[in-house]
Amino acid sequence: MPDTRLRRARFSVCAVFMIHAAAFGTWGTRIPAIKHHVGIGNGQLGIAFSGLAIGLVVGTRIAGVVVDRFGSRPAIRVATVLLCAVLLGPALADSLAVLTAVLFVLGGVGGFLDVAMNAHTVVVERGYGRPIMSSVHALWSVGLLIGALSGAGAAALGLDPRLHFGIVAAALLVPSFLAPARLLAAQADAVPAEAKLEPSAKARPGTGARSTCATVSTRAPASRRRRSPRSRSRWPRAASRVIRCRRASVPSRSSVREVSSPRSA
């Protein structure tokens, strides 16, 4: 049974997932209004989306280094607040260049937070001792639905995207400050000792040859399904490969004799 600390951490990381999804759900539903406000066409909108995609790639790459150095909890605390702040950027853009730039920042922060919150979920899941990732991602879908519904309602009411995004950012800012406070400490991100590579799992002489032999021997019978003259001619080659691999994996008598005999002083 997980303790109170783990349950609070799970609740907090679920809240972070919902904040992340609600922000992007809000942005996604107001794309037509933002496109009309900036005055761009479909092709130019695609260029702006490239900024979002590049930002996602950059953010995810940076997040791995930051989480590994400082832990997932500090990364989440900073990224959730930044996500609420940069959410206003697309609504305030007045040109293609500005929209592309702010979408790059939005994608970078979103990708950064995505990696950090998933990394922390792995830590919480390790404490639970059972899979919880699917339930956490299910709540991300709930957050996306909430953001999409709010965007649909704002669009139906003819609400300006700047006002709409400002309301959503203010509403998400409070849980963005509160939710990370219950996350696990940064020391919990350390990899447990039992998860590290054991000496018995390291490479030993002949292991590669034996694995190659196993691969050849398990794949070879699949050719029996189609008896073509060309496939029949390959059987002697496959057999010779297996024989050579097995000979390579077995040490010679001279090498065994050298190892077993004591060295002269």
PDB file of N, CA and C in Angstrom, residues 78-170:
ATOM      1  N   VAL A  78       9.264  25.159 -12.496  1.00  0.00           N
ATOM      2  CA  VAL A  78       9.551  26.303 -13.362  1.00  0.00           C
ATOM      3  C   VAL A  78       8.736  26.232 -14.650  1.00  0.00           C
ATOM      4  N   ALA A  79       8.649  25.042 -15.238  1.00  0.00           N
ATOM      5  CA  ALA A  79       8.016  24.914 -16.554  1.00  0.00           C
ATOM      6  C   ALA A  79       6.510  25.130 -16.508  1.00  0.00           C
ATOM      7  N   THR A  80       5.847  24.726 -15.435  1.00  0.00           N
ATOM      8  CA  THR A  80       4.390  24.916 -15.363  1.00  0.00           C
ATOM      9  C   THR A  80       4.022  26.400 -15.321  1.00  0.00           C
ATOM     10  N   VAL A  81       4.785  27.172 -14.573  1.00  0.00           N
ATOM     11  CA  VAL A  81       4.521  28.614 -14.511  1.00  0.00           C
ATOM     12  C   VAL A  81       4.837  29.274 -15.854  1.00  0.00           C
ATOM     13  N   LEU A  82       5.939  28.867 -16.474  1.00  0.00           N
ATOM     14  CA  LEU A  82       6.286  29.431 -17.776  1.00  0.00           C
ATOM     15  C   LEU A  82       5.247  29.093 -18.835  1.00  0.00           C
ATOM     16  N   LEU A  83       4.672  27.894 -18.749  1.00  0.00           N
ATOM     17  CA  LEU A  83       3.658  27.506 -19.734  1.00  0.00           C
ATOM     18  C   LEU A  83       2.447  28.423 -19.665  1.00  0.00           C
ATOM     19  N   CYS A  84       2.038  28.779 -18.454  1.00  0.00           N
ATOM     20  CA  CYS A  84       0.904  29.703 -18.319  1.00  0.00           C
ATOM     21  C   CYS A  84       1.245  31.082 -18.870  1.00  0.00           C
ATOM     22  N   ALA A  85       2.496  31.490 -18.717  1.00  0.00           N
ATOM     23  CA  ALA A  85       2.896  32.815 -19.198  1.00  0.00           C
ATOM     24  C   ALA A  85       2.972  32.860 -20.722  1.00  0.00           C
ATOM     25  N   VAL A  86       3.577  31.834 -21.322  1.00  0.00           N
ATOM     26  CA  VAL A  86       3.750  31.855 -22.781  1.00  0.00           C
ATOM     27  C   VAL A  86       2.459  31.515 -23.516  1.00  0.00           C
ATOM     28  N   LEU A  87       1.445  31.053 -22.798  1.00  0.00           N
ATOM     29  CA  LEU A  87       0.163  30.779 -23.455  1.00  0.00           C
ATOM     30  C   LEU A  87      -0.438  32.041 -24.054  1.00  0.00           C
ATOM     31  N   LEU A  88      -0.124  33.189 -23.471  1.00  0.00           N
ATOM     32  CA  LEU A  88      -0.650  34.452 -23.993  1.00  0.00           C
ATOM     33  C   LEU A  88       0.024  34.864 -25.299  1.00  0.00           C
ATOM     34  N   GLY A  89       1.177  34.309 -25.597  1.00  0.00           N
ATOM     35  CA  GLY A  89       1.940  34.730 -26.763  1.00  0.00           C
ATOM     36  C   GLY A  89       1.212  34.621 -28.084  1.00  0.00           C
ATOM     37  N   PRO A  90       0.629  33.470 -28.436  1.00  0.00           N
ATOM     38  CA  PRO A  90      -0.068  33.379 -29.725  1.00  0.00           C
ATOM     39  C   PRO A  90      -1.212  34.370 -29.872  1.00  0.00           C
ATOM     40  N   ALA A  91      -1.903  34.672 -28.777  1.00  0.00           N
ATOM     41  CA  ALA A  91      -3.018  35.614 -28.865  1.00  0.00           C
ATOM     42  C   ALA A  91      -2.538  37.044 -29.068  1.00  0.00           C
ATOM     43  N   LEU A  92      -1.318  37.351 -28.630  1.00  0.00           N
ATOM     44  CA  LEU A  92      -0.790  38.707 -28.764  1.00  0.00           C
ATOM     45  C   LEU A  92      -0.002  38.915 -30.047  1.00  0.00           C
ATOM     46  N   ALA A  93       0.228  37.860 -30.807  1.00  0.00           N
ATOM     47  CA  ALA A  93       1.017  37.975 -32.034  1.00  0.00           C
ATOM     48  C   ALA A  93       0.261  38.789 -33.078  1.00  0.00           C
ATOM     49  N   ASP A  94       0.993  39.637 -33.806  1.00  0.00           N
ATOM     50  CA  ASP A  94       0.374  40.469 -34.838  1.00  0.00           C
ATOM     51  C   ASP A  94       1.026  40.293 -36.209  1.00  0.00           C
ATOM     52  N   SER A  95       1.953  39.351 -36.335  1.00  0.00           N
ATOM     53  CA  SER A  95       2.596  39.085 -37.620  1.00  0.00           C
ATOM     54  C   SER A  95       3.040  37.630 -37.659  1.00  0.00           C
ATOM     55  N   LEU A  96       3.396  37.173 -38.854  1.00  0.00           N
ATOM     56  CA  LEU A  96       3.827  35.786 -39.007  1.00  0.00           C
ATOM     57  C   LEU A  96       5.116  35.523 -38.243  1.00  0.00           C
ATOM     58  N   ALA A  97       6.045  36.455 -38.280  1.00  0.00           N
ATOM     59  CA  ALA A  97       7.321  36.262 -37.590  1.00  0.00           C
ATOM     60  C   ALA A  97       7.129  36.157 -36.083  1.00  0.00           C
ATOM     61  N   VAL A  98       6.284  37.034 -35.547  1.00  0.00           N
ATOM     62  CA  VAL A  98       6.041  37.004 -34.102  1.00  0.00           C
ATOM     63  C   VAL A  98       5.308  35.727 -33.711  1.00  0.00           C
ATOM     64  N   LEU A  99       4.331  35.322 -34.512  1.00  0.00           N
ATOM     65  CA  LEU A  99       3.588  34.097 -34.211  1.00  0.00           C
ATOM     66  C   LEU A  99       4.505  32.877 -34.250  1.00  0.00           C
ATOM     67  N   THR A 100       5.382  32.821 -35.236  1.00  0.00           N
ATOM     68  CA  THR A 100       6.324  31.698 -35.317  1.00  0.00           C
ATOM     69  C   THR A 100       7.253  31.678 -34.116  1.00  0.00           C
ATOM     70  N   ALA A 101       7.698  32.853 -33.681  1.00  0.00           N
ATOM     71  CA  ALA A 101       8.613  32.931 -32.539  1.00  0.00           C
ATOM     72  C   ALA A 101       7.932  32.497 -31.246  1.00  0.00           C
ATOM     73  N   VAL A 102       6.709  32.973 -31.025  1.00  0.00           N
ATOM     74  CA  VAL A 102       6.032  32.620 -29.778  1.00  0.00           C
ATOM     75  C   VAL A 102       5.604  31.149 -29.777  1.00  0.00           C
ATOM     76  N   LEU A 103       5.294  30.609 -30.949  1.00  0.00           N
ATOM     77  CA  LEU A 103       4.980  29.181 -31.012  1.00  0.00           C
ATOM     78  C   LEU A 103       6.231  28.340 -30.762  1.00  0.00           C
ATOM     79  N   PHE A 104       7.379  28.840 -31.186  1.00  0.00           N
ATOM     80  CA  PHE A 104       8.629  28.152 -30.870  1.00  0.00           C
ATOM     81  C   PHE A 104       8.842  28.089 -29.356  1.00  0.00           C
ATOM     82  N   VAL A 105       8.584  29.198 -28.685  1.00  0.00           N
ATOM     83  CA  VAL A 105       8.733  29.229 -27.226  1.00  0.00           C
ATOM     84  C   VAL A 105       7.687  28.337 -26.561  1.00  0.00           C
ATOM     85  N   LEU A 106       6.446  28.400 -27.058  1.00  0.00           N
ATOM     86  CA  LEU A 106       5.388  27.558 -26.498  1.00  0.00           C
ATOM     87  C   LEU A 106       5.720  26.078 -26.667  1.00  0.00           C
ATOM     88  N   GLY A 107       6.207  25.712 -27.848  1.00  0.00           N
ATOM     89  CA  GLY A 107       6.595  24.323 -28.067  1.00  0.00           C
ATOM     90  C   GLY A 107       7.772  23.912 -27.208  1.00  0.00           C
ATOM     91  N   GLY A 108       8.733  24.808 -27.037  1.00  0.00           N
ATOM     92  CA  GLY A 108       9.884  24.481 -26.201  1.00  0.00           C
ATOM     93  C   GLY A 108       9.508  24.250 -24.753  1.00  0.00           C
ATOM     94  N   VAL A 109       8.676  25.135 -24.199  1.00  0.00           N
ATOM     95  CA  VAL A 109       8.243  24.970 -22.809  1.00  0.00           C
ATOM     96  C   VAL A 109       7.355  23.736 -22.661  1.00  0.00           C
ATOM     97  N   GLY A 110       6.455  23.535 -23.638  1.00  0.00           N
ATOM     98  CA  GLY A 110       5.588  22.362 -23.573  1.00  0.00           C
ATOM     99  C   GLY A 110       6.354  21.060 -23.673  1.00  0.00           C
ATOM    100  N   GLY A 111       7.328  20.990 -24.582  1.00  0.00           N
ATOM    101  CA  GLY A 111       8.144  19.789 -24.689  1.00  0.00           C
ATOM    102  C   GLY A 111       9.009  19.563 -23.466  1.00  0.00           C
ATOM    103  N   PHE A 112       9.542  20.632 -22.906  1.00  0.00           N
ATOM    104  CA  PHE A 112      10.339  20.534 -21.679  1.00  0.00           C
ATOM    105  C   PHE A 112       9.507  19.968 -20.537  1.00  0.00           C
ATOM    106  N   LEU A 113       8.302  20.526 -20.354  1.00  0.00           N
ATOM    107  CA  LEU A 113       7.433  20.052 -19.280  1.00  0.00           C
ATOM    108  C   LEU A 113       6.977  18.626 -19.527  1.00  0.00           C
ATOM    109  N   ASP A 114       6.775  18.271 -20.773  1.00  0.00           N
ATOM    110  CA  ASP A 114       6.349  16.911 -21.105  1.00  0.00           C
ATOM    111  C   ASP A 114       7.369  15.886 -20.621  1.00  0.00           C
ATOM    112  N   VAL A 115       8.634  16.136 -20.893  1.00  0.00           N
ATOM    113  CA  VAL A 115       9.681  15.208 -20.464  1.00  0.00           C
ATOM    114  C   VAL A 115       9.796  15.179 -18.943  1.00  0.00           C
ATOM    115  N   ALA A 116       9.747  16.347 -18.312  1.00  0.00           N
ATOM    116  CA  ALA A 116       9.922  16.413 -16.859  1.00  0.00           C
ATOM    117  C   ALA A 116       8.793  15.706 -16.116  1.00  0.00           C
ATOM    118  N   MET A 117       7.551  15.923 -16.546  1.00  0.00           N
ATOM    119  CA  MET A 117       6.440  15.303 -15.820  1.00  0.00           C
ATOM    120  C   MET A 117       6.383  13.798 -16.069  1.00  0.00           C
ATOM    121  N   ASN A 118       6.774  13.350 -17.245  1.00  0.00           N
ATOM    122  CA  ASN A 118       6.835  11.909 -17.481  1.00  0.00           C
ATOM    123  C   ASN A 118       7.958  11.268 -16.677  1.00  0.00           C
ATOM    124  N   ALA A 119       9.083  11.970 -16.548  1.00  0.00           N
ATOM    125  CA  ALA A 119      10.179  11.448 -15.729  1.00  0.00           C
ATOM    126  C   ALA A 119       9.764  11.327 -14.269  1.00  0.00           C
ATOM    127  N   HIS A 120       9.011  12.299 -13.771  1.00  0.00           N
ATOM    128  CA  HIS A 120       8.563  12.218 -12.382  1.00  0.00           C
ATOM    129  C   HIS A 120       7.514  11.123 -12.204  1.00  0.00           C
ATOM    130  N   THR A 121       6.704  10.907 -13.208  1.00  0.00           N
ATOM    131  CA  THR A 121       5.734   9.811 -13.129  1.00  0.00           C
ATOM    132  C   THR A 121       6.439   8.469 -13.005  1.00  0.00           C
ATOM    133  N   VAL A 122       7.550   8.311 -13.685  1.00  0.00           N
ATOM    134  CA  VAL A 122       8.331   7.073 -13.564  1.00  0.00           C
ATOM    135  C   VAL A 122       8.828   6.893 -12.132  1.00  0.00           C
ATOM    136  N   VAL A 123       9.238   7.983 -11.487  1.00  0.00           N
ATOM    137  CA  VAL A 123       9.702   7.909 -10.104  1.00  0.00           C
ATOM    138  C   VAL A 123       8.562   7.503  -9.174  1.00  0.00           C
ATOM    139  N   VAL A 124       7.400   8.113  -9.356  1.00  0.00           N
ATOM    140  CA  VAL A 124       6.245   7.760  -8.524  1.00  0.00           C
ATOM    141  C   VAL A 124       5.821   6.321  -8.784  1.00  0.00           C
ATOM    142  N   GLU A 125       5.838   5.918 -10.032  1.00  0.00           N
ATOM    143  CA  GLU A 125       5.470   4.546 -10.387  1.00  0.00           C
ATOM    144  C   GLU A 125       6.422   3.543  -9.748  1.00  0.00           C
ATOM    145  N   ARG A 126       7.692   3.894  -9.667  1.00  0.00           N
ATOM    146  CA  ARG A 126       8.667   3.032  -9.009  1.00  0.00           C
ATOM    147  C   ARG A 126       8.328   2.863  -7.533  1.00  0.00           C
ATOM    148  N   GLY A 127       7.862   3.936  -6.894  1.00  0.00           N
ATOM    149  CA  GLY A 127       7.471   3.826  -5.494  1.00  0.00           C
ATOM    150  C   GLY A 127       6.212   3.010  -5.288  1.00  0.00           C
ATOM    151  N   TYR A 128       5.278   3.104  -6.229  1.00  0.00           N
ATOM    152  CA  TYR A 128       4.051   2.315  -6.134  1.00  0.00           C
ATOM    153  C   TYR A 128       4.324   0.828  -6.333  1.00  0.00           C
ATOM    154  N   GLY A 129       5.282   0.517  -7.162  1.00  0.00           N
ATOM    155  CA  GLY A 129       5.558  -0.882  -7.451  1.00  0.00           C
ATOM    156  C   GLY A 129       4.597  -1.514  -8.426  1.00  0.00           C
ATOM    157  N   ARG A 130       3.823  -0.708  -9.108  1.00  0.00           N
ATOM    158  CA  ARG A 130       2.877  -1.194 -10.119  1.00  0.00           C
ATOM    159  C   ARG A 130       2.660  -0.089 -11.151  1.00  0.00           C
ATOM    160  N   PRO A 131       2.191  -0.438 -12.347  1.00  0.00           N
ATOM    161  CA  PRO A 131       2.029   0.573 -13.399  1.00  0.00           C
ATOM    162  C   PRO A 131       0.944   1.597 -13.064  1.00  0.00           C
ATOM    163  N   ILE A 132       1.270   2.869 -13.214  1.00  0.00           N
ATOM    164  CA  ILE A 132       0.290   3.945 -13.043  1.00  0.00           C
ATOM    165  C   ILE A 132       0.343   4.931 -14.207  1.00  0.00           C
ATOM    166  N   MET A 133       1.234   4.690 -15.151  1.00  0.00           N
ATOM    167  CA  MET A 133       1.438   5.637 -16.253  1.00  0.00           C
ATOM    168  C   MET A 133       0.177   5.822 -17.091  1.00  0.00           C
ATOM    169  N   SER A 134      -0.548   4.743 -17.330  1.00  0.00           N
ATOM    170  CA  SER A 134      -1.744   4.844 -18.176  1.00  0.00           C
ATOM    171  C   SER A 134      -2.816   5.705 -17.526  1.00  0.00           C
ATOM    172  N   SER A 135      -2.976   5.598 -16.207  1.00  0.00           N
ATOM    173  CA  SER A 135      -3.983   6.413 -15.526  1.00  0.00           C
ATOM    174  C   SER A 135      -3.602   7.888 -15.539  1.00  0.00           C
ATOM    175  N   VAL A 136      -2.315   8.170 -15.428  1.00  0.00           N
ATOM    176  CA  VAL A 136      -1.865   9.564 -15.468  1.00  0.00           C
ATOM    177  C   VAL A 136      -2.085  10.159 -16.854  1.00  0.00           C
ATOM    178  N   HIS A 137      -1.792   9.397 -17.883  1.00  0.00           N
ATOM    179  CA  HIS A 137      -2.007   9.882 -19.248  1.00  0.00           C
ATOM    180  C   HIS A 137      -3.497   9.992 -19.573  1.00  0.00           C
ATOM    181  N   ALA A 138      -4.315   9.193 -18.920  1.00  0.00           N
ATOM    182  CA  ALA A 138      -5.761   9.343 -19.104  1.00  0.00           C
ATOM    183  C   ALA A 138      -6.228  10.704 -18.601  1.00  0.00           C
ATOM    184  N   LEU A 139      -5.648  11.170 -17.504  1.00  0.00           N
ATOM    185  CA  LEU A 139      -6.008  12.491 -16.996  1.00  0.00           C
ATOM    186  C   LEU A 139      -5.472  13.600 -17.898  1.00  0.00           C
ATOM    187  N   TRP A 140      -4.391  13.333 -18.629  1.00  0.00           N
ATOM    188  CA  TRP A 140      -3.952  14.301 -19.637  1.00  0.00           C
ATOM    189  C   TRP A 140      -5.040  14.471 -20.692  1.00  0.00           C
ATOM    190  N   SER A 141      -5.682  13.390 -21.075  1.00  0.00           N
ATOM    191  CA  SER A 141      -6.782  13.469 -22.041  1.00  0.00           C
ATOM    192  C   SER A 141      -7.955  14.251 -21.468  1.00  0.00           C
ATOM    193  N   VAL A 142      -8.197  14.083 -20.169  1.00  0.00           N
ATOM    194  CA  VAL A 142      -9.267  14.852 -19.527  1.00  0.00           C
ATOM    195  C   VAL A 142      -8.935  16.342 -19.555  1.00  0.00           C
ATOM    196  N   GLY A 143      -7.693  16.676 -19.256  1.00  0.00           N
ATOM    197  CA  GLY A 143      -7.286  18.075 -19.315  1.00  0.00           C
ATOM    198  C   GLY A 143      -7.390  18.651 -20.716  1.00  0.00           C
ATOM    199  N   LEU A 144      -7.043  17.847 -21.713  1.00  0.00           N
ATOM    200  CA  LEU A 144      -7.182  18.304 -23.096  1.00  0.00           C
ATOM    201  C   LEU A 144      -8.644  18.551 -23.442  1.00  0.00           C
ATOM    202  N   LEU A 145      -9.520  17.690 -22.949  1.00  0.00           N
ATOM    203  CA  LEU A 145     -10.952  17.876 -23.190  1.00  0.00           C
ATOM    204  C   LEU A 145     -11.460  19.150 -22.529  1.00  0.00           C
ATOM    205  N   ILE A 146     -10.996  19.421 -21.321  1.00  0.00           N
ATOM    206  CA  ILE A 146     -11.419  20.642 -20.628  1.00  0.00           C
ATOM    207  C   ILE A 146     -10.956  21.882 -21.397  1.00  0.00           C
ATOM    208  N   GLY A 147      -9.714  21.867 -21.843  1.00  0.00           N
ATOM    209  CA  GLY A 147      -9.219  22.998 -22.624  1.00  0.00           C
ATOM    210  C   GLY A 147      -9.960  23.172 -23.931  1.00  0.00           C
ATOM    211  N   ALA A 148     -10.277  22.059 -24.589  1.00  0.00           N
ATOM    212  CA  ALA A 148     -11.004  22.139 -25.856  1.00  0.00           C
ATOM    213  C   ALA A 148     -12.420  22.656 -25.650  1.00  0.00           C
ATOM    214  N   LEU A 149     -13.075  22.215 -24.583  1.00  0.00           N
ATOM    215  CA  LEU A 149     -14.435  22.691 -24.310  1.00  0.00           C
ATOM    216  C   LEU A 149     -14.446  24.177 -23.974  1.00  0.00           C
ATOM    217  N   SER A 150     -13.437  24.616 -23.224  1.00  0.00           N
ATOM    218  CA  SER A 150     -13.381  26.051 -22.917  1.00  0.00           C
ATOM    219  C   SER A 150     -13.141  26.869 -24.180  1.00  0.00           C
ATOM    220  N   GLY A 151     -12.296  26.352 -25.070  1.00  0.00           N
ATOM    221  CA  GLY A 151     -12.062  27.050 -26.327  1.00  0.00           C
ATOM    222  C   GLY A 151     -13.281  27.071 -27.218  1.00  0.00           C
ATOM    223  N   ALA A 152     -14.003  25.958 -27.249  1.00  0.00           N
ATOM    224  CA  ALA A 152     -15.219  25.916 -28.060  1.00  0.00           C
ATOM    225  C   ALA A 152     -16.264  26.885 -27.527  1.00  0.00           C
ATOM    226  N   GLY A 153     -16.389  26.948 -26.200  1.00  0.00           N
ATOM    227  CA  GLY A 153     -17.337  27.890 -25.611  1.00  0.00           C
ATOM    228  C   GLY A 153     -16.954  29.334 -25.867  1.00  0.00           C
ATOM    229  N   ALA A 154     -15.655  29.636 -25.755  1.00  0.00           N
ATOM    230  CA  ALA A 154     -15.201  31.002 -26.014  1.00  0.00           C
ATOM    231  C   ALA A 154     -15.396  31.385 -27.471  1.00  0.00           C
ATOM    232  N   ALA A 155     -15.163  30.438 -28.377  1.00  0.00           N
ATOM    233  CA  ALA A 155     -15.374  30.718 -29.798  1.00  0.00           C
ATOM    234  C   ALA A 155     -16.846  30.931 -30.101  1.00  0.00           C
ATOM    235  N   ALA A 156     -17.714  30.147 -29.458  1.00  0.00           N
ATOM    236  CA  ALA A 156     -19.152  30.304 -29.682  1.00  0.00           C
ATOM    237  C   ALA A 156     -19.649  31.654 -29.175  1.00  0.00           C
ATOM    238  N   LEU A 157     -19.048  32.140 -28.097  1.00  0.00           N
ATOM    239  CA  LEU A 157     -19.443  33.437 -27.551  1.00  0.00           C
ATOM    240  C   LEU A 157     -18.765  34.602 -28.258  1.00  0.00           C
ATOM    241  N   GLY A 158     -17.860  34.300 -29.181  1.00  0.00           N
ATOM    242  CA  GLY A 158     -17.143  35.357 -29.883  1.00  0.00           C
ATOM    243  C   GLY A 158     -16.131  36.069 -29.016  1.00  0.00           C
ATOM    244  N   LEU A 159     -15.592  35.368 -28.018  1.00  0.00           N
ATOM    245  CA  LEU A 159     -14.638  35.979 -27.093  1.00  0.00           C
ATOM    246  C   LEU A 159     -13.294  36.179 -27.787  1.00  0.00           C
ATOM    247  N   ASP A 160     -12.690  37.318 -27.567  1.00  0.00           N
ATOM    248  CA  ASP A 160     -11.385  37.603 -28.152  1.00  0.00           C
ATOM    249  C   ASP A 160     -10.339  36.633 -27.599  1.00  0.00           C
ATOM    250  N   PRO A 161      -9.462  36.082 -28.453  1.00  0.00           N
ATOM    251  CA  PRO A 161      -8.454  35.134 -27.953  1.00  0.00           C
ATOM    252  C   PRO A 161      -7.564  35.712 -26.863  1.00  0.00           C
ATOM    253  N   ARG A 162      -7.287  37.007 -26.904  1.00  0.00           N
ATOM    254  CA  ARG A 162      -6.444  37.594 -25.866  1.00  0.00           C
ATOM    255  C   ARG A 162      -7.118  37.535 -24.508  1.00  0.00           C
ATOM    256  N   LEU A 163      -8.409  37.842 -24.478  1.00  0.00           N
ATOM    257  CA  LEU A 163      -9.146  37.756 -23.219  1.00  0.00           C
ATOM    258  C   LEU A 163      -9.306  36.305 -22.782  1.00  0.00           C
ATOM    259  N   HIS A 164      -9.619  35.443 -23.738  1.00  0.00           N
ATOM    260  CA  HIS A 164      -9.798  34.025 -23.425  1.00  0.00           C
ATOM    261  C   HIS A 164      -8.513  33.409 -22.872  1.00  0.00           C
ATOM    262  N   PHE A 165      -7.392  33.644 -23.549  1.00  0.00           N
ATOM    263  CA  PHE A 165      -6.127  33.078 -23.093  1.00  0.00           C
ATOM    264  C   PHE A 165      -5.689  33.673 -21.760  1.00  0.00           C
ATOM    265  N   GLY A 166      -6.006  34.940 -21.546  1.00  0.00           N
ATOM    266  CA  GLY A 166      -5.681  35.561 -20.267  1.00  0.00           C
ATOM    267  C   GLY A 166      -6.445  34.931 -19.117  1.00  0.00           C
ATOM    268  N   ILE A 167      -7.731  34.634 -19.342  1.00  0.00           N
ATOM    269  CA  ILE A 167      -8.532  33.989 -18.295  1.00  0.00           C
ATOM    270  C   ILE A 167      -8.004  32.586 -17.999  1.00  0.00           C
ATOM    271  N   VAL A 168      -7.712  31.841 -19.054  1.00  0.00           N
ATOM    272  CA  VAL A 168      -7.210  30.473 -18.865  1.00  0.00           C
ATOM    273  C   VAL A 168      -5.849  30.486 -18.177  1.00  0.00           C
ATOM    274  N   ALA A 169      -4.967  31.389 -18.590  1.00  0.00           N
ATOM    275  CA  ALA A 169      -3.642  31.462 -17.966  1.00  0.00           C
ATOM    276  C   ALA A 169      -3.740  31.808 -16.489  1.00  0.00           C
ATOM    277  N   ALA A 170      -4.634  32.727 -16.141  1.00  0.00           N
ATOM    278  CA  ALA A 170      -4.809  33.085 -14.735  1.00  0.00           C
ATOM    279  C   ALA A 170      -5.394  31.924 -13.938  1.00  0.00           C
TER     280      ALA A 170
END
